[in-house]
Coordinates of C-alpha atoms and ligand atoms in Angstrom, one line a residue:
M1 CA 27.3 28.5 -0.4
E2 CA 25.3 28.2 -3.6
L3 CA 24.0 24.7 -4.3
L4 CA 23.3 23.9 -8.0
Y5 CA 21.2 21.0 -9.4
K6 CA 22.1 18.7 -12.2
S7 CA 20.2 16.1 -14.2
T8 CA 20.5 12.4 -13.4
R9 CA 20.8 11.7 -17.2
S10 CA 23.5 14.1 -18.4
S11 CA 26.3 16.0 -16.8
E12 CA 26.0 19.1 -19.0
E13 CA 23.2 21.2 -17.6
S14 CA 23.3 22.7 -14.1
V15 CA 20.6 25.0 -12.8
T16 CA 19.7 26.9 -9.7
A17 CA 17.2 25.6 -7.2
S18 CA 14.5 28.0 -8.4
Q19 CA 15.0 26.9 -12.0
A20 CA 14.9 23.3 -11.0
I21 CA 11.6 23.9 -9.2
L22 CA 10.1 25.7 -12.2
K23 CA 11.2 23.0 -14.7
G24 CA 10.2 20.0 -12.6
L25 CA 11.9 17.6 -15.0
A26 CA 15.2 18.2 -16.8
E27 CA 15.3 18.7 -20.6
D28 CA 16.8 15.2 -21.1
G29 CA 14.0 13.5 -19.1
G30 CA 16.3 13.2 -16.0
L31 CA 15.5 14.2 -12.5
Y32 CA 17.2 17.1 -10.8
V33 CA 19.6 16.3 -8.0
P34 CA 21.7 18.6 -5.8
E35 CA 25.4 18.6 -6.7
R36 CA 26.0 17.4 -3.1
I37 CA 23.8 16.7 -0.1
P38 CA 24.3 19.4 2.4
V39 CA 24.9 18.6 6.1
L40 CA 22.9 20.3 8.9
D41 CA 24.9 23.2 10.2
I42 CA 23.2 23.3 13.5
E43 CA 23.2 20.9 16.5
I44 CA 20.3 18.6 17.0
E45 CA 19.9 20.0 20.6
A46 CA 19.5 23.5 19.2
L47 CA 16.9 22.3 16.8
S48 CA 14.9 20.7 19.6
K49 CA 13.8 24.1 20.8
M50 CA 12.4 25.1 17.4
T51 CA 8.9 24.9 15.9
Y52 CA 8.2 23.0 12.7
Q53 CA 8.4 26.2 10.7
E54 CA 11.8 27.1 12.1
I55 CA 13.2 23.7 11.4
A56 CA 11.8 23.9 7.9
Y57 CA 13.8 27.0 7.4
E58 CA 17.0 25.4 8.7
V59 CA 16.6 22.5 6.2
M60 CA 15.3 24.4 3.2
K61 CA 17.9 27.2 3.3
L62 CA 20.6 24.6 2.7
Y63 CA 18.9 23.4 -0.6
F64 CA 17.2 26.5 -2.0
T65 CA 20.2 28.7 -1.9
D66 CA 19.0 31.3 -4.4
F67 CA 16.0 32.2 -2.3
T68 CA 16.4 35.0 0.1
E69 CA 15.8 34.4 3.8
E70 CA 12.7 36.5 3.6
E71 CA 11.3 34.7 0.5
L72 CA 11.8 31.3 2.1
K73 CA 10.3 32.3 5.4
T74 CA 7.3 33.8 3.6
C75 CA 6.8 30.6 1.7
I76 CA 7.1 28.5 4.9
C77 CA 4.6 30.7 6.8
S78 CA 2.1 30.7 4.0
A79 CA 2.2 26.9 3.8
Y80 CA 2.3 25.7 7.4
D81 CA -0.5 27.7 8.9
E82 CA -4.1 27.1 10.0
K83 CA -4.6 24.8 7.0
F84 CA -3.2 22.3 9.4
D85 CA -5.5 21.3 12.2
T86 CA -2.6 21.1 14.7
E87 CA 0.1 23.6 15.7
E88 CA 2.7 20.8 15.7
I89 CA 2.0 20.3 12.0
A90 CA 3.4 16.7 12.2
P91 CA 2.5 15.2 15.6
I92 CA 3.8 11.9 16.8
R93 CA 1.5 9.3 18.3
K94 CA 2.8 6.4 20.3
A95 CA 0.9 3.2 20.1
D96 CA 2.0 -0.4 20.8
Q97 CA 5.6 0.6 21.5
T98 CA 6.0 2.3 18.2
Y99 CA 5.9 5.9 17.1
Y100 CA 3.5 7.0 14.3
L101 CA 4.4 10.2 12.6
E102 CA 1.1 11.6 11.5
L103 CA 1.6 13.5 8.3
F104 CA -2.2 13.9 7.6
H105 CA -3.1 17.0 9.4
G106 CA -3.1 19.3 6.3
A107 CA -5.9 20.4 4.0
T108 CA -6.4 17.1 2.2
I109 CA -5.6 14.7 5.1
A110 CA -2.7 12.9 3.4
F111 CA 1.1 13.4 3.5
K112 CA 1.2 15.0 0.1
D113 CA 0.1 18.2 1.9
M114 CA 3.4 18.4 3.6
A115 CA 5.1 19.4 0.3
L116 CA 2.2 20.5 -1.8
S117 CA 1.1 23.3 0.6
I118 CA 4.5 24.9 0.0
L119 CA 5.2 24.1 -3.6
P120 CA 2.9 26.7 -5.1
H121 CA 4.6 29.4 -3.1
L122 CA 8.1 28.1 -4.0
M123 CA 7.0 28.0 -7.6
T124 CA 5.5 31.5 -7.9
T125 CA 8.5 32.9 -6.1
A126 CA 10.8 31.0 -8.5
A127 CA 8.8 32.4 -11.5
K128 CA 9.3 36.0 -10.3
K129 CA 13.0 35.4 -9.7
N130 CA 13.5 34.1 -13.2
Q131 CA 11.3 36.8 -14.9
V132 CA 8.9 34.2 -16.2
K133 CA 6.0 35.9 -18.0
N134 CA 4.1 32.8 -19.2
E135 CA 1.2 31.4 -17.2
I136 CA 2.5 28.2 -15.5
V137 CA 0.4 25.1 -16.2
I138 CA 0.8 22.4 -13.6
L139 CA 0.2 19.0 -15.1
T140 CA -0.1 16.2 -12.7
A141 CA -0.9 12.5 -12.8
T142 CA -2.3 11.2 -9.6
S143 CA -3.0 7.9 -7.9
G144 CA -5.4 9.8 -5.7
D145 CA -3.7 11.9 -3.1
T146 CA -1.3 14.1 -5.1
G147 CA -4.1 15.3 -7.3
K148 CA -6.2 16.7 -4.5
A149 CA -3.3 18.1 -2.6
A150 CA -2.0 19.8 -5.7
L151 CA -5.4 21.2 -6.6
A152 CA -5.9 22.5 -3.1
G153 CA -2.4 24.1 -3.1
F154 CA -2.7 25.7 -6.5
A155 CA -6.4 26.7 -6.6
D156 CA -6.7 30.4 -7.5
V157 CA -3.0 30.9 -7.2
E158 CA -2.3 33.9 -9.5
G159 CA -0.4 33.1 -12.7
T160 CA -1.0 29.3 -12.6
R161 CA -3.4 26.7 -13.9
I162 CA -3.6 23.1 -12.8
I163 CA -4.7 20.1 -14.7
V164 CA -4.9 16.7 -12.9
F165 CA -5.3 13.3 -14.5
Y166 CA -6.4 10.4 -12.4
P167 CA -7.3 6.7 -13.2
K168 CA -11.1 6.6 -13.3
G169 CA -12.1 3.7 -10.9
G170 CA -8.5 3.5 -9.6
V171 CA -8.9 5.8 -6.6
S172 CA -11.1 5.6 -3.5
P173 CA -14.6 7.1 -3.6
I174 CA -13.6 9.8 -1.1
Q175 CA -10.5 10.6 -3.1
E176 CA -12.5 11.0 -6.3
K177 CA -15.2 13.1 -4.5
Q178 CA -12.5 15.3 -3.1
M179 CA -11.1 16.0 -6.6
I180 CA -14.2 16.4 -8.6
T181 CA -15.7 18.9 -6.1
Q182 CA -12.5 21.1 -6.2
K183 CA -13.2 24.8 -6.4
G184 CA -11.0 27.4 -8.1
K185 CA -11.4 28.9 -11.6
N186 CA -7.9 27.6 -12.6
T187 CA -8.5 23.9 -11.7
Y188 CA -9.2 21.1 -14.1
V189 CA -9.7 17.4 -13.2
V190 CA -9.8 14.6 -15.8
G191 CA -10.5 10.9 -15.3
I192 CA -8.7 8.6 -17.7
H193 CA -9.6 5.1 -18.8
G194 CA -6.4 3.4 -17.6
N195 CA -4.3 3.0 -14.5
F196 CA -2.0 5.3 -12.7
D197 CA 1.1 4.3 -14.8
D198 CA -0.9 5.2 -17.9
A199 CA -1.7 8.6 -16.5
Q200 CA 1.9 9.1 -15.4
N201 CA 3.3 8.0 -18.8
G202 CA 0.8 10.2 -20.6
V203 CA 2.0 13.2 -18.6
K204 CA 5.6 12.4 -19.2
E205 CA 4.9 12.2 -22.9
I206 CA 3.2 15.6 -22.9
F207 CA 6.1 17.1 -21.1
G208 CA 8.5 15.7 -23.6
N209 CA 6.6 16.9 -26.7
Q210 CA 8.7 19.6 -28.3
G211 CA 6.0 20.7 -30.7
L212 CA 3.5 21.3 -27.9
K213 CA 6.1 23.1 -25.9
Q214 CA 6.6 25.6 -28.7
Q215 CA 2.9 26.0 -29.3
M216 CA 2.5 26.7 -25.5
D217 CA 5.3 29.2 -25.5
Q218 CA 3.7 31.1 -28.4
T219 CA 0.4 31.2 -26.6
G220 CA 1.9 32.3 -23.3
F221 CA 2.0 29.1 -21.3
Q222 CA 4.6 26.8 -19.9
F223 CA 4.4 23.5 -18.1
S224 CA 5.6 22.6 -14.7
S225 CA 5.2 19.6 -12.6
A226 CA 3.8 19.1 -9.1
N227 CA 4.6 15.4 -9.2
S228 CA 7.0 14.0 -6.6
I229 CA 9.9 14.2 -9.1
N230 CA 10.0 18.0 -8.5
I231 CA 12.8 18.9 -6.1
G232 CA 10.4 21.4 -4.6
R233 CA 8.5 18.4 -3.2
L234 CA 11.4 16.3 -2.1
V235 CA 13.1 19.0 0.0
P236 CA 10.0 19.9 2.1
Q237 CA 9.7 16.2 2.9
I238 CA 13.1 16.0 4.5
V239 CA 11.9 18.5 7.1
Y240 CA 9.6 16.1 8.9
Y241 CA 12.3 13.5 9.4
V242 CA 14.5 16.1 11.0
Y243 CA 11.6 17.4 13.0
S244 CA 10.5 14.0 14.2
Y245 CA 13.9 13.0 15.4
V246 CA 14.3 16.3 17.3
K247 CA 10.8 15.9 18.8
L248 CA 11.5 12.4 20.0
L249 CA 14.6 13.7 21.6
A250 CA 12.9 16.7 23.2
D251 CA 10.1 14.4 24.6
G252 CA 12.8 12.2 26.2
E253 CA 11.8 9.2 24.1
I254 CA 15.3 8.8 22.8
N255 CA 18.8 9.8 23.8
N256 CA 21.0 12.2 21.8
K257 CA 22.6 10.4 18.9
E258 CA 20.5 7.3 19.5
T259 CA 19.7 5.8 16.1
I260 CA 16.1 5.0 15.1
N261 CA 14.6 3.1 12.2
V262 CA 12.0 4.6 9.9
V263 CA 9.3 2.6 8.1
V264 CA 7.8 4.3 5.0
P265 CA 4.8 3.1 3.0
T266 CA 6.2 3.6 -0.5
G267 CA 4.9 4.2 -4.0
N268 CA 6.9 6.6 -6.1
F269 CA 9.8 6.4 -3.7
G270 CA 9.7 10.2 -2.8
N271 CA 8.9 9.9 0.8
I272 CA 11.5 7.3 1.7
L273 CA 14.1 9.1 -0.5
A274 CA 13.5 12.2 1.7
A275 CA 14.4 10.0 4.8
Y276 CA 17.5 8.9 3.0
F277 CA 18.5 12.5 2.4
A278 CA 17.8 13.3 6.1
K279 CA 20.1 10.5 7.1
Q280 CA 22.8 11.8 4.7
M281 CA 22.4 15.3 6.3
G282 CA 23.2 13.9 9.7
V283 CA 20.0 12.7 11.3
P284 CA 20.8 9.5 13.3
I285 CA 18.6 7.2 11.2
D286 CA 19.6 3.5 11.0
R287 CA 17.5 1.4 8.7
L288 CA 15.2 2.8 6.0
I289 CA 12.4 0.2 5.8
C290 CA 10.6 0.4 2.5
A291 CA 7.1 -1.0 2.7
S292 CA 5.2 -2.1 -0.4
N293 CA 1.7 -3.4 -1.0
E294 CA 1.1 -6.3 -3.4
N295 CA 2.6 -4.3 -6.2
K296 CA 6.0 -5.3 -4.7
V297 CA 8.4 -4.2 -7.5
L298 CA 10.6 -2.4 -4.9
Y299 CA 10.7 -5.5 -2.6
D300 CA 11.9 -7.6 -5.5
F301 CA 14.4 -4.9 -6.5
F302 CA 15.9 -4.8 -3.0
S303 CA 16.1 -8.6 -2.9
T304 CA 17.5 -9.2 -6.4
G305 CA 19.1 -6.0 -7.7
S306 CA 16.8 -6.2 -10.6
Y307 CA 14.0 -3.7 -11.2
N308 CA 11.3 -5.3 -13.2
K309 CA 7.9 -3.7 -14.0
N310 CA 6.8 -6.5 -16.3
R311 CA 4.0 -7.8 -14.1
E312 CA 0.3 -7.5 -13.4
F313 CA -0.8 -4.2 -12.0
I314 CA -2.8 -5.0 -8.8
L315 CA -5.5 -2.7 -7.5
T316 CA -5.2 -2.7 -3.7
S317 CA -6.8 -1.0 -0.7
S318 CA -3.7 1.3 -0.6
P319 CA -4.2 2.9 -4.0
S320 CA -1.7 5.7 -3.5
M321 CA 1.0 2.9 -3.5
D322 CA -0.4 1.1 -6.6
I323 CA 2.6 1.9 -8.7
L324 CA 4.9 -0.1 -10.9
I325 CA 7.4 2.6 -11.8
S326 CA 8.8 4.4 -8.8
S327 CA 10.1 7.5 -10.4
N328 CA 12.1 8.8 -7.5
L329 CA 14.2 5.7 -7.3
E330 CA 16.1 7.1 -10.2
R331 CA 17.8 9.6 -7.9
L332 CA 19.0 6.8 -5.7
I333 CA 20.2 4.6 -8.6
Y334 CA 22.1 7.6 -10.0
K335 CA 23.8 8.2 -6.6
I336 CA 24.8 4.6 -6.0
A337 CA 26.1 4.4 -9.6
G338 CA 28.7 7.0 -8.6
E339 CA 26.7 9.8 -10.3
D340 CA 27.4 8.2 -13.6
A341 CA 24.7 10.0 -15.8
Q342 CA 25.5 7.9 -18.9
A343 CA 25.0 4.6 -17.1
N344 CA 21.9 5.9 -15.4
R345 CA 20.4 7.0 -18.7
E346 CA 21.0 3.5 -20.2
R347 CA 19.2 1.9 -17.3
M348 CA 16.3 4.2 -17.6
Q349 CA 16.1 3.6 -21.3
A350 CA 16.1 -0.1 -20.6
L351 CA 13.3 0.4 -18.2
K352 CA 11.3 2.2 -20.8
K353 CA 12.0 -0.3 -23.6
E354 CA 12.2 -3.6 -21.9
G355 CA 10.6 -2.8 -18.6
V356 CA 13.6 -3.9 -16.6
Y357 CA 17.1 -2.9 -15.5
T358 CA 19.7 -4.4 -13.2
I359 CA 22.2 -2.8 -10.9
T360 CA 25.8 -4.1 -10.2
E361 CA 26.9 -5.9 -7.1
E362 CA 28.9 -2.8 -6.0
M363 CA 25.7 -0.7 -6.3
K364 CA 23.7 -3.3 -4.4
A365 CA 26.3 -3.2 -1.6
Q366 CA 25.4 0.5 -1.1
L367 CA 21.8 -0.3 -0.4
K368 CA 22.4 -2.0 3.0
D369 CA 20.7 0.8 4.8
F370 CA 17.5 -0.2 3.1
Y371 CA 15.3 -3.1 3.9
G372 CA 12.4 -3.9 1.6
N373 CA 9.3 -6.1 2.2
Y374 CA 5.6 -6.1 1.4
A375 CA 2.3 -6.8 2.9
T376 CA -0.6 -8.6 1.4
E377 CA -4.2 -7.3 1.5
A378 CA -5.0 -9.8 4.3
E379 CA -2.0 -8.8 6.4
T380 CA -2.8 -5.1 5.9
A381 CA -6.4 -5.6 7.2
E382 CA -5.2 -7.7 10.1
V383 CA -2.8 -5.0 11.3
I384 CA -5.5 -2.4 11.3
R385 CA -7.8 -4.7 13.3
D386 CA -5.2 -5.8 15.8
L387 CA -3.9 -2.4 16.5
Y388 CA -7.4 -1.0 17.0
K389 CA -8.4 -3.9 19.3
K390 CA -5.2 -3.5 21.3
T391 CA -4.9 0.3 21.6
G392 CA -8.0 1.9 20.2
Y393 CA -5.8 3.7 17.6
V394 CA -7.1 3.5 14.0
I395 CA -4.6 3.7 11.1
D396 CA -5.3 4.0 7.4
T397 CA -4.5 1.2 4.9
H398 CA -1.2 2.8 3.6
T399 CA 0.1 3.2 7.2
A400 CA -1.0 -0.4 7.8
V401 CA 1.1 -1.7 5.0
A402 CA 4.1 -0.1 6.8
A403 CA 3.0 -1.5 10.2
A404 CA 2.7 -5.0 8.7
V405 CA 6.1 -4.8 7.0
Y406 CA 7.6 -3.6 10.3
K407 CA 6.2 -6.6 12.0
K408 CA 7.9 -8.8 9.4
Y409 CA 11.2 -6.9 9.9
Q410 CA 11.1 -7.4 13.6
E411 CA 10.4 -11.1 13.4
E412 CA 13.2 -11.5 10.8
T413 CA 15.9 -9.3 12.4
K414 CA 15.0 -9.2 16.1
D415 CA 16.0 -5.5 15.8
E416 CA 14.7 -3.7 18.9
K417 CA 15.7 -0.2 17.9
K418 CA 13.0 2.5 18.4
T419 CA 11.1 2.9 15.2
L420 CA 9.1 5.6 13.6
I421 CA 6.3 4.5 11.2
V422 CA 5.3 7.2 8.8
S423 CA 1.6 7.5 8.8
T424 CA 0.7 8.9 5.4
A425 CA -3.1 9.3 5.4
S426 CA -5.9 9.8 7.8
P427 CA -8.1 6.7 8.2
Y428 CA -11.0 9.0 7.2
K429 CA -9.6 9.1 3.6
F430 CA -10.0 5.3 3.2
T431 CA -12.9 4.7 5.5
R432 CA -14.5 1.8 3.8
S433 CA -11.3 -0.3 3.6
V434 CA -10.4 0.6 7.2
M435 CA -13.8 -0.2 8.6
N436 CA -14.1 -3.4 6.7
S437 CA -10.8 -4.4 8.2
I438 CA -12.0 -3.8 11.7
D439 CA -15.3 -5.7 11.2
K440 CA -17.1 -7.2 8.2
K441 CA -20.4 -6.0 9.6
Y442 CA -19.7 -2.5 8.2
D443 CA -19.9 -3.8 4.7
G444 CA -23.4 -2.5 3.9
M445 CA -23.0 1.0 5.2
G446 CA -22.9 4.2 3.1
D447 CA -19.6 6.2 2.8
F448 CA -20.6 8.9 5.2
E449 CA -22.3 6.6 7.6
L450 CA -19.0 4.9 7.8
V451 CA -17.3 8.2 8.5
D452 CA -19.5 8.8 11.5
E453 CA -19.0 5.3 12.8
L454 CA -15.3 5.7 12.5
S455 CA -15.5 8.9 14.5
R456 CA -17.5 7.0 17.2
I457 CA -15.3 4.0 17.5
S458 CA -12.0 5.9 17.4
G459 CA -13.1 8.9 19.5
T460 CA -11.7 11.3 17.0
A461 CA -13.4 14.2 15.3
V462 CA -14.3 14.0 11.6
P463 CA -11.7 16.1 9.8
R464 CA -12.7 19.3 8.1
A465 CA -11.7 18.0 4.7
I466 CA -14.3 15.3 5.0
E467 CA -17.0 17.5 6.3
E468 CA -16.5 19.8 3.4
I469 CA -17.3 17.1 0.7
R470 CA -20.3 15.7 2.4
C471 CA -22.6 17.7 0.3
A472 CA -20.3 19.5 -2.1
E473 CA -21.3 19.9 -5.7
V474 CA -19.5 17.9 -8.4
V475 CA -17.9 20.5 -10.7
H476 CA -15.5 18.3 -12.8
N477 CA -16.8 15.5 -15.0
R478 CA -14.3 15.3 -17.8
V479 CA -13.2 11.8 -18.8
C480 CA -10.8 10.8 -21.7
E481 CA -9.0 7.8 -23.1
A482 CA -5.4 7.3 -22.0
D483 CA -4.1 8.1 -25.5
R484 CA -6.2 11.4 -25.7
M485 CA -4.5 13.2 -22.8
M486 CA -2.5 15.6 -25.0
G487 CA -5.6 16.6 -27.0
T488 CA -7.5 17.2 -23.7
V489 CA -4.7 19.5 -22.4
Q490 CA -4.9 21.5 -25.7
E491 CA -8.6 21.7 -25.4
I492 CA -8.4 23.0 -21.8
L493 CA -5.9 25.6 -22.7
G494 CA -7.8 26.6 -25.9
I495 CA -4.8 26.0 -28.2
C496 CA -5.9 23.2 -30.5
Ligands
PLP501 C1 1.7 9.1 -2.1 C2 1.4 8.3 -1.0 C3 2.2 7.3 -0.6 C4 3.5 7.0 -1.3 O1 4.5 8.0 -1.2 P1 5.7 8.0 -2.3 O2 6.4 9.3 -1.9 O3 5.1 8.1 -3.6 O4 6.5 6.8 -2.1 C5 1.9 6.5 0.5 N1 0.8 6.8 1.2 C6 -0.1 7.7 0.9 C7 -1.3 7.9 1.7 C8 0.2 8.5 -0.2 O5 -0.7 9.5 -0.6

């Protein structure tokens, strides 16, 4: 049955999956949502005999209904291949009575690879389907991980160009090095003087500029987005929640239909929203535990029903979660408002104008599956150290925010249900913060000395992604002011 997508901000437009992927954002600034959330049409036991790729097909075919079986399977096989350093794609590691779902075995060692290794394939397939002749320009704002994962995914993909904006000084040294050494003749990386929200707002403004859009069309270009608002990112993320439940079952760690909790270190609300979708599709998930760092807008939202971004932006050791506007939350707000596009549009306008919106008591009542909390920098460091001392397992700072919040959740609720902590980055990506958490004595060491030391103390091999940048040449050195992003894009495309 065909599944169409509509915008969270108006009820007029509905588009096919491939059109939603191509457009990224709806014309009215809303996010595309499926008209209904499909339910898995296959038993969990049957899934337990399948590979990651096979499960991916079972999930994606329900959402991307205008792709043929062959097209989808080709996209899946091109994405989840030897770029991942493990055949399992998303292995689960048990440590200290908890399950860590490792989503960092792809090309750029962070969870964004799970979706961004398939998005370019979905997008070029969608372009062919819709007779698009223009060159597709991927425009992305990044807090560090999206940028590199998108660059790696789109590098040298025929018919596309990719421009990435990142906050200069607001990402880890390894993250920056990964981006500015990116190869590929269609890749552009620009540092901005500003924070992630400035970068994201700048990109949103460029997307919304009708004059530029016309100019682009006349010169043979059109924009699309690889940001987590693209439905082509959300759907591939649902897959690993289905996969991990099935895997825990196959490994005898849980019984059939036993419910589990999931803890997700959250920034833009994309990853945890995928868990929510998996639950709606029939995966026995109980609580969705939303973990924030000191930028705890979401925690405050879950406790008060008021989303308020008017606060200081804090740079933390989990930079990929340093976000004050969690874009994907809009999809949840829309859903719990009874899919009332008008009411949703008003809330989002209030967020833009006043920086705050509030939900009703009835809406709040629908959020009881969610639990929100946050971890301070000290708590995050403590969890990394304690887990390492106790088990030898080293987790990254983002994952540690989740682990610290899970500890608070357990203390508060005494809930003993089996729990999956989503591990979103390799500790090698945030080596300095990770090693400093374990012992202050590492403070004086160089970035790559720390990498080798981490390998020694954890007994794990240095990932390929890190080896590659050890002596890679810097090829991108563009920097601009936050209010000059549009001019920079025109310059890059040669259309000023
Ligand atoms: C992007 C990212 C997150 C946040 O994910 P959202 O989908 O934006 O909530 C958490 N951890 C890491 C390592 C990330 O790269």
